[in-house]
Amino acid sequence: MSNQLTRRDFAIRTAGFGLAGFNLALGLAPARLAEAQQASRSETSPAVTDPYSVDPYSLVDPELLPVLKQFPAFELSVEMVRQFRQMPGMPPLPAPAPQPVERRIPGPPGAPEVRLWVVDPAPLEKGKPLLLHMHGGGFMMTDPNLMPRLQEIATDCHCIVVSVDYRLAPETRYPGSLEDNYAALKWVHAHAAELGIDRSRIAVGGESAGGGHAASLAIHARDRNKEDVPICFQLLIYPQLDDRTGSSHPAPPAIGNFLWTASANRLAWSSLLGVPAGSSKVLAAAVPARVASVAGLPPAWVGVGSIDLFVEEDMEYARRLVHAGVGTELLVARGAFHGFDVFVPGAEVSKQFSASWKSALRKAFASGKADIAEKPKASL
């Protein structure tokens, strides 16, 4: 039997370490982290109460339940964030899986360089599609499963994957990470020939906070269309889209009980925004769900679990896209909590979920092309 650490085992050990051992401060910008913690505690609303509520575990898919029950309840804290950042990520899958290559590109004006991870499944092939990927981690952390995830996408969807190591909150607040992601988008467009890509087939996507970043990037690219960096597709995997979830929009009792809770969401958004999540101080442009119009955005796939904290905001965002005439596919996985497909990848609900978004991405690359025709100049 192989003793190689699987993604599932690594995720479980990572979460278990976090729940038991996040008690040490690392001295990483403690003042700003403390500010974010304080902001997340203010201007919030109590949870919805329901006399007919059921045991949350009874709503979990039976195949997911044994793994879920390994995790005790916990509250995300700044101490957890500090300790998590020191943990090593899972190593890349060995060859013949395509290997990640580090690149550094110019950052936004006045900002540091941006590190990218590039995974190319066919270096000699030209005209390939590309997924510009943003990792998850609640805006404050990286994804410990990042490298195998990038390799899997590149292999299964036969596309180049470029993942952005954007600056993290709360040390960098909005719009710092967005500007990093936009710098990466402009770079892949400008270096299409070097990368061997078809610049009309560039998608953006990510998981959780990365899905939120991808949605923000698509909005930002639309609003700065004079720079002509079109996007053909949005891949939004249980995206974090609305700072009001769990604060001014209380979570119903049936959702958000596992792994990512309302209090974690408040801390994450307050860290990114620098003001209390859900408050009147939040800039609408900083939050995809608050943006006035989603018209003109690329087609999208949106997927989320039915008991994920993000299920309502994700369904609402998909509804807005549909109403705006944006081609949209929505998948709500019954009995699935946040990150379920990473923790229990062999469950039927996880396999169906992963198959759906991979199929959608392949289909977008095969049939959808962004409009890169020259736009008419406005008359003066």
Coordinates of C-alpha atoms in Angstrom, one line a residue:
M1 CA 0.0 0.0 0.0
S2 CA 1.3 3.4 -0.9
N3 CA 2.1 5.8 2.0
Q4 CA 1.8 8.9 -0.2
L5 CA -0.2 11.6 1.5
T6 CA -3.5 12.1 -0.4
R7 CA -5.2 15.5 -0.9
R8 CA -8.0 14.3 1.4
D9 CA -5.6 13.2 4.1
F10 CA -3.6 16.4 3.8
A11 CA -6.8 18.5 4.1
I12 CA -7.9 16.6 7.2
R13 CA -4.6 16.9 8.9
T14 CA -4.4 20.6 8.0
A15 CA -7.8 21.3 9.4
G16 CA -7.1 19.1 12.5
F17 CA -3.9 21.0 13.1
G18 CA -5.7 24.2 12.8
L19 CA -8.4 23.3 15.3
A20 CA -6.1 21.9 17.9
G21 CA -3.0 24.1 17.6
F22 CA -3.9 27.6 16.5
N23 CA -2.8 29.2 19.8
L24 CA 0.6 30.6 18.9
A25 CA 1.0 34.2 17.6
L26 CA 3.6 34.5 14.8
G27 CA 4.0 38.3 15.2
L28 CA 2.7 38.9 11.6
A29 CA 1.3 42.4 11.6
P30 CA -0.6 41.8 14.9
A31 CA -2.1 45.3 15.1
R32 CA -3.8 45.0 11.7
L33 CA -5.0 41.5 12.4
A34 CA -6.4 42.6 15.7
E35 CA -8.2 45.5 14.0
A36 CA -9.8 43.0 11.6
Q37 CA -10.9 40.8 14.5
Q38 CA -12.5 43.7 16.3
A39 CA -14.2 44.9 13.1
S40 CA -15.7 41.5 12.6
R41 CA -17.4 41.6 16.0
S42 CA -19.2 44.9 15.4
E43 CA -22.3 45.8 13.5
T44 CA -23.5 42.2 13.3
S45 CA -26.9 40.7 13.6
P46 CA -27.9 37.6 15.6
A47 CA -28.5 34.3 13.9
V48 CA -32.0 33.4 12.7
T49 CA -33.8 31.2 15.2
D50 CA -36.3 28.6 14.0
P51 CA -38.4 26.5 16.4
Y52 CA -38.6 23.8 13.7
S53 CA -34.8 23.6 13.1
V54 CA -33.2 20.2 12.9
D55 CA -29.9 18.7 13.9
P56 CA -27.4 20.1 11.4
Y57 CA -25.7 16.8 11.0
S58 CA -28.9 15.2 9.8
L59 CA -28.7 17.4 6.7
V60 CA -25.2 16.2 5.7
D61 CA -24.8 13.7 2.8
P62 CA -24.1 10.3 4.5
E63 CA -20.9 9.8 2.6
L64 CA -19.5 13.1 3.9
L65 CA -20.6 12.6 7.5
P66 CA -17.8 10.3 8.9
V67 CA -15.1 12.8 7.8
L68 CA -17.0 15.8 8.9
K69 CA -17.4 14.4 12.4
Q70 CA -13.7 14.3 12.9
F71 CA -13.7 18.1 13.2
P72 CA -14.9 19.7 16.5
A73 CA -16.7 23.1 16.4
F74 CA -14.3 26.1 16.3
E75 CA -14.2 29.8 15.8
L76 CA -11.7 31.2 13.3
S77 CA -9.4 33.7 15.0
V78 CA -6.4 35.8 14.1
E79 CA -4.2 33.3 16.0
M80 CA -5.4 30.6 13.7
V81 CA -4.6 32.7 10.6
R82 CA -1.1 33.4 11.9
Q83 CA -0.3 29.8 12.5
F84 CA -1.9 28.5 9.3
R85 CA 0.3 30.8 7.3
Q86 CA 3.4 29.0 8.5
M87 CA 2.2 25.6 7.5
P88 CA 3.8 24.1 4.4
G89 CA 1.5 23.3 1.5
M90 CA 1.0 20.0 -0.1
P91 CA 3.8 19.2 -2.6
P92 CA 3.1 19.0 -6.4
L93 CA 2.2 15.7 -7.8
P94 CA 5.2 14.0 -9.3
A95 CA 5.8 13.7 -13.1
P96 CA 4.3 12.8 -15.4
A97 CA 1.9 15.4 -14.0
P98 CA 2.8 18.8 -15.4
Q99 CA 5.0 20.7 -13.0
P100 CA 4.3 24.2 -11.6
V101 CA 6.8 26.8 -12.7
E102 CA 7.2 30.0 -10.7
R103 CA 7.1 33.4 -12.6
R104 CA 7.3 36.9 -11.3
I105 CA 5.7 39.8 -13.1
P106 CA 5.5 43.5 -12.6
G107 CA 2.8 44.3 -10.0
P108 CA 0.4 47.2 -9.9
P109 CA 1.9 50.7 -9.9
G110 CA 3.8 51.3 -6.7
A111 CA 3.3 47.7 -5.5
P112 CA 5.6 44.7 -5.3
E113 CA 6.0 42.1 -8.1
V114 CA 3.3 39.5 -8.3
R115 CA 4.2 35.8 -8.1
L116 CA 2.5 33.4 -10.5
W117 CA 2.4 29.6 -10.7
V118 CA 2.2 28.4 -14.3
V119 CA 1.2 24.8 -15.1
D120 CA 1.3 23.9 -18.8
P121 CA 0.2 20.3 -19.7
A122 CA 1.6 20.7 -23.3
P123 CA 4.5 23.2 -23.6
L124 CA 5.0 22.6 -27.3
E125 CA 1.3 23.1 -28.2
K126 CA 0.1 26.5 -29.4
G127 CA -3.3 28.1 -29.2
K128 CA -4.2 26.5 -25.8
P129 CA -6.9 27.9 -23.5
L130 CA -5.9 29.3 -20.2
L131 CA -7.5 29.5 -16.7
L132 CA -6.4 32.4 -14.6
H133 CA -6.8 31.0 -11.1
M134 CA -7.3 32.6 -7.8
H135 CA -6.8 30.5 -4.7
G136 CA -9.0 30.2 -1.7
G137 CA -8.2 30.9 2.0
G138 CA -10.7 33.4 3.2
F139 CA -8.8 36.3 1.7
M140 CA -6.2 35.9 4.5
M141 CA -4.5 32.6 3.8
T142 CA -3.3 30.4 1.0
D143 CA -4.7 27.0 -0.1
P144 CA -2.5 24.1 1.2
N145 CA -3.8 21.9 -1.6
L146 CA -3.0 24.5 -4.3
M147 CA -0.3 22.7 -6.3
P148 CA -2.1 19.4 -6.9
R149 CA -5.3 21.3 -7.7
L150 CA -3.5 23.3 -10.4
Q151 CA -2.0 20.2 -11.9
E152 CA -5.4 18.4 -11.9
I153 CA -7.1 21.3 -13.7
A154 CA -4.4 21.6 -16.3
T155 CA -4.5 17.8 -17.0
D156 CA -8.2 17.2 -16.9
C157 CA -9.2 20.3 -18.8
H158 CA -6.1 20.4 -21.1
C159 CA -5.5 24.1 -20.5
I160 CA -2.7 26.2 -19.1
V161 CA -3.4 27.2 -15.5
V162 CA -1.8 30.4 -14.1
S163 CA -2.5 30.9 -10.4
V164 CA -2.0 34.3 -8.8
D165 CA -0.2 34.6 -5.5
Y166 CA -2.1 37.8 -4.6
R167 CA -1.3 39.8 -1.5
L168 CA -3.3 38.7 1.5
A169 CA -5.6 40.6 3.9
P170 CA -5.5 42.3 6.4
E171 CA -1.9 43.5 5.6
T172 CA -3.1 44.3 2.1
R173 CA -6.7 45.6 1.9
Y174 CA -9.0 46.2 -1.0
P175 CA -8.2 46.9 -3.8
G176 CA -4.6 45.5 -3.4
S177 CA -5.4 41.8 -4.2
L178 CA -7.8 42.8 -7.0
E179 CA -5.0 44.9 -8.6
D180 CA -2.6 42.0 -8.3
N181 CA -5.1 39.8 -10.1
Y182 CA -5.8 42.4 -12.7
A183 CA -2.0 42.7 -13.3
A184 CA -1.9 39.0 -13.9
L185 CA -4.8 39.1 -16.3
K186 CA -3.1 41.9 -18.4
W187 CA 0.2 40.0 -18.3
V188 CA -1.3 36.7 -19.7
H189 CA -3.0 38.7 -22.5
A190 CA 0.2 40.5 -23.3
H191 CA 2.3 37.3 -23.3
A192 CA -0.1 35.1 -25.1
A193 CA 2.4 34.1 -27.8
E194 CA 5.1 33.3 -25.2
L195 CA 2.6 31.2 -23.2
G196 CA 1.2 29.5 -26.3
I197 CA -2.3 30.5 -25.6
D198 CA -5.3 31.7 -27.5
R199 CA -6.0 35.0 -25.9
S200 CA -9.7 34.8 -26.8
R201 CA -10.0 31.7 -24.6
I202 CA -9.0 33.0 -21.2
A203 CA -11.2 32.1 -18.3
V204 CA -11.0 33.2 -14.6
G205 CA -11.9 31.1 -11.7
G206 CA -11.3 29.9 -8.2
E207 CA -12.6 28.3 -5.1
S208 CA -14.2 30.1 -2.1
A209 CA -12.4 33.4 -1.6
G210 CA -10.7 32.7 -4.9
G211 CA -14.1 32.4 -6.5
G212 CA -15.0 35.8 -5.0
H213 CA -11.7 37.2 -6.4
A214 CA -12.5 35.8 -9.8
A215 CA -16.0 37.4 -9.8
S216 CA -14.5 40.7 -8.8
L217 CA -11.9 40.4 -11.5
A218 CA -14.5 39.8 -14.2
I219 CA -16.4 42.9 -13.0
H220 CA -13.2 45.0 -12.9
A221 CA -12.2 43.9 -16.4
R222 CA -15.6 44.7 -17.7
D223 CA -15.5 48.2 -16.2
R224 CA -12.0 48.9 -17.6
N225 CA -12.8 47.6 -21.1
K226 CA -10.7 50.2 -22.7
E227 CA -7.7 48.1 -21.9
D228 CA -9.2 45.2 -23.9
V229 CA -8.5 42.2 -21.7
P230 CA -11.6 40.1 -22.5
I231 CA -12.6 37.0 -20.4
C232 CA -14.5 34.1 -21.9
F233 CA -15.8 32.4 -18.8
Q234 CA -16.1 32.6 -15.0
L235 CA -15.6 29.4 -12.9
L236 CA -17.0 30.2 -9.5
I237 CA -16.6 27.2 -7.1
Y238 CA -18.6 27.9 -3.9
P239 CA -17.5 31.6 -4.2
Q240 CA -17.3 34.1 -1.4
L241 CA -19.4 36.9 -2.8
D242 CA -21.2 38.9 -0.1
D243 CA -19.8 40.5 3.1
R244 CA -23.3 40.8 4.5
T245 CA -23.7 37.0 4.9
G246 CA -23.6 36.2 8.6
S247 CA -23.7 39.9 9.6
S248 CA -26.5 42.1 8.3
H249 CA -27.9 39.1 6.5
P250 CA -28.1 36.5 9.3
A251 CA -27.5 32.9 8.4
P252 CA -30.5 30.5 8.6
P253 CA -30.0 27.7 11.2
A254 CA -29.6 25.0 8.4
I255 CA -26.6 26.5 6.7
G256 CA -23.0 27.5 7.6
N257 CA -22.6 25.2 10.6
F258 CA -19.5 23.4 9.4
L259 CA -15.9 24.5 8.6
W260 CA -16.8 28.0 7.4
T261 CA -19.2 29.9 9.7
A262 CA -20.8 33.3 10.0
S263 CA -18.1 34.5 12.4
A264 CA -15.3 33.3 10.1
N265 CA -17.0 35.2 7.3
R266 CA -17.2 38.4 9.3
L267 CA -13.5 38.2 10.1
A268 CA -12.5 37.4 6.5
W269 CA -14.5 40.3 5.0
S270 CA -13.5 42.7 7.7
S271 CA -9.9 41.8 7.1
L272 CA -10.2 42.5 3.3
L273 CA -12.3 45.6 3.5
G274 CA -10.8 47.3 6.6
V275 CA -14.3 48.1 7.9
P276 CA -16.9 46.0 9.6
A277 CA -18.5 43.4 7.2
G278 CA -22.1 44.0 6.5
S279 CA -21.8 47.7 7.5
S280 CA -22.8 50.8 5.6
K281 CA -19.1 51.7 5.4
V282 CA -18.4 49.0 2.8
L283 CA -17.7 50.1 -0.8
A284 CA -20.1 48.5 -3.2
A285 CA -17.3 48.1 -5.8
A286 CA -15.4 45.9 -3.3
V287 CA -18.0 43.2 -3.1
P288 CA -19.4 41.3 -6.1
A289 CA -22.9 40.9 -4.6
R290 CA -23.1 44.7 -3.9
V291 CA -22.2 45.8 -7.5
A292 CA -25.2 47.5 -9.1
S293 CA -25.1 45.6 -12.4
V294 CA -23.8 42.3 -13.5
A295 CA -24.8 42.8 -17.1
G296 CA -22.0 42.3 -19.7
L297 CA -20.1 39.8 -17.7
P298 CA -18.8 36.5 -19.1
P299 CA -20.8 33.3 -18.9
A300 CA -20.5 31.5 -15.6
W301 CA -20.6 28.2 -13.7
V302 CA -21.6 28.6 -10.1
G303 CA -21.5 25.6 -7.7
V304 CA -22.1 25.4 -4.0
G305 CA -23.3 22.9 -1.3
S306 CA -26.8 23.1 0.0
I307 CA -25.6 23.6 3.6
D308 CA -22.6 25.8 2.7
L309 CA -22.8 29.3 4.3
F310 CA -22.5 30.7 0.8
V311 CA -25.5 28.9 -0.7
E312 CA -27.9 31.8 -0.6
E313 CA -25.5 34.4 -1.8
D314 CA -24.3 32.1 -4.6
M315 CA -27.8 31.3 -5.8
E316 CA -28.7 35.0 -5.7
Y317 CA -25.7 35.9 -7.7
A318 CA -26.5 33.3 -10.3
R319 CA -30.1 34.6 -10.4
R320 CA -28.8 38.1 -11.1
L321 CA -26.6 36.8 -13.9
V322 CA -29.5 35.0 -15.5
H323 CA -31.7 38.1 -15.2
A324 CA -28.9 40.2 -16.8
G325 CA -28.8 37.8 -19.8
V326 CA -25.5 36.2 -18.8
G327 CA -25.3 32.5 -19.7
T328 CA -25.2 30.8 -16.3
E329 CA -25.2 27.3 -14.9
L330 CA -25.9 26.8 -11.2
L331 CA -25.3 23.6 -9.3
V332 CA -26.4 23.2 -5.6
A333 CA -25.0 19.9 -4.2
R334 CA -27.4 18.4 -1.7
G335 CA -26.0 17.8 1.8
A336 CA -22.7 19.4 1.0
F337 CA -20.8 21.7 3.3
H338 CA -18.0 24.2 2.4
G339 CA -15.0 22.5 0.8
F340 CA -16.7 19.1 0.8
D341 CA -15.1 18.0 -2.5
V342 CA -11.6 18.5 -1.0
F343 CA -12.2 16.7 2.2
V344 CA -14.2 13.7 0.7
P345 CA -13.3 13.7 -3.0
G346 CA -14.4 10.1 -3.4
A347 CA -18.0 10.7 -2.3
E348 CA -20.5 10.5 -5.2
V349 CA -21.7 14.1 -4.5
S350 CA -18.1 15.3 -4.8
K351 CA -17.4 13.4 -8.0
Q352 CA -20.6 14.8 -9.6
F353 CA -19.7 18.3 -8.5
S354 CA -16.1 18.1 -9.9
A355 CA -17.3 16.5 -13.1
S356 CA -19.8 19.3 -13.6
W357 CA -17.4 22.2 -13.3
K358 CA -14.7 20.5 -15.4
S359 CA -17.2 19.8 -18.1
A360 CA -18.4 23.4 -18.0
L361 CA -14.8 24.7 -18.3
R362 CA -14.0 22.3 -21.2
K363 CA -17.2 23.3 -23.0
A364 CA -16.4 27.0 -22.5
F365 CA -13.0 26.5 -24.0
A366 CA -14.4 24.5 -26.9
S367 CA -17.2 26.8 -27.9
G368 CA -16.9 30.2 -26.2
K369 CA -14.6 32.9 -27.2
A370 CA -14.3 36.3 -25.8
D371 CA -14.9 39.2 -28.1
I372 CA -11.5 40.7 -28.8
A373 CA -12.6 42.7 -31.8
E374 CA -11.6 46.4 -31.7
K375 CA -14.3 48.4 -30.0
P376 CA -15.6 51.6 -31.7
K377 CA -14.2 54.8 -30.2
A378 CA -16.7 57.0 -28.5
S379 CA -17.5 60.2 -30.4
L380 CA -16.3 63.4 -28.7

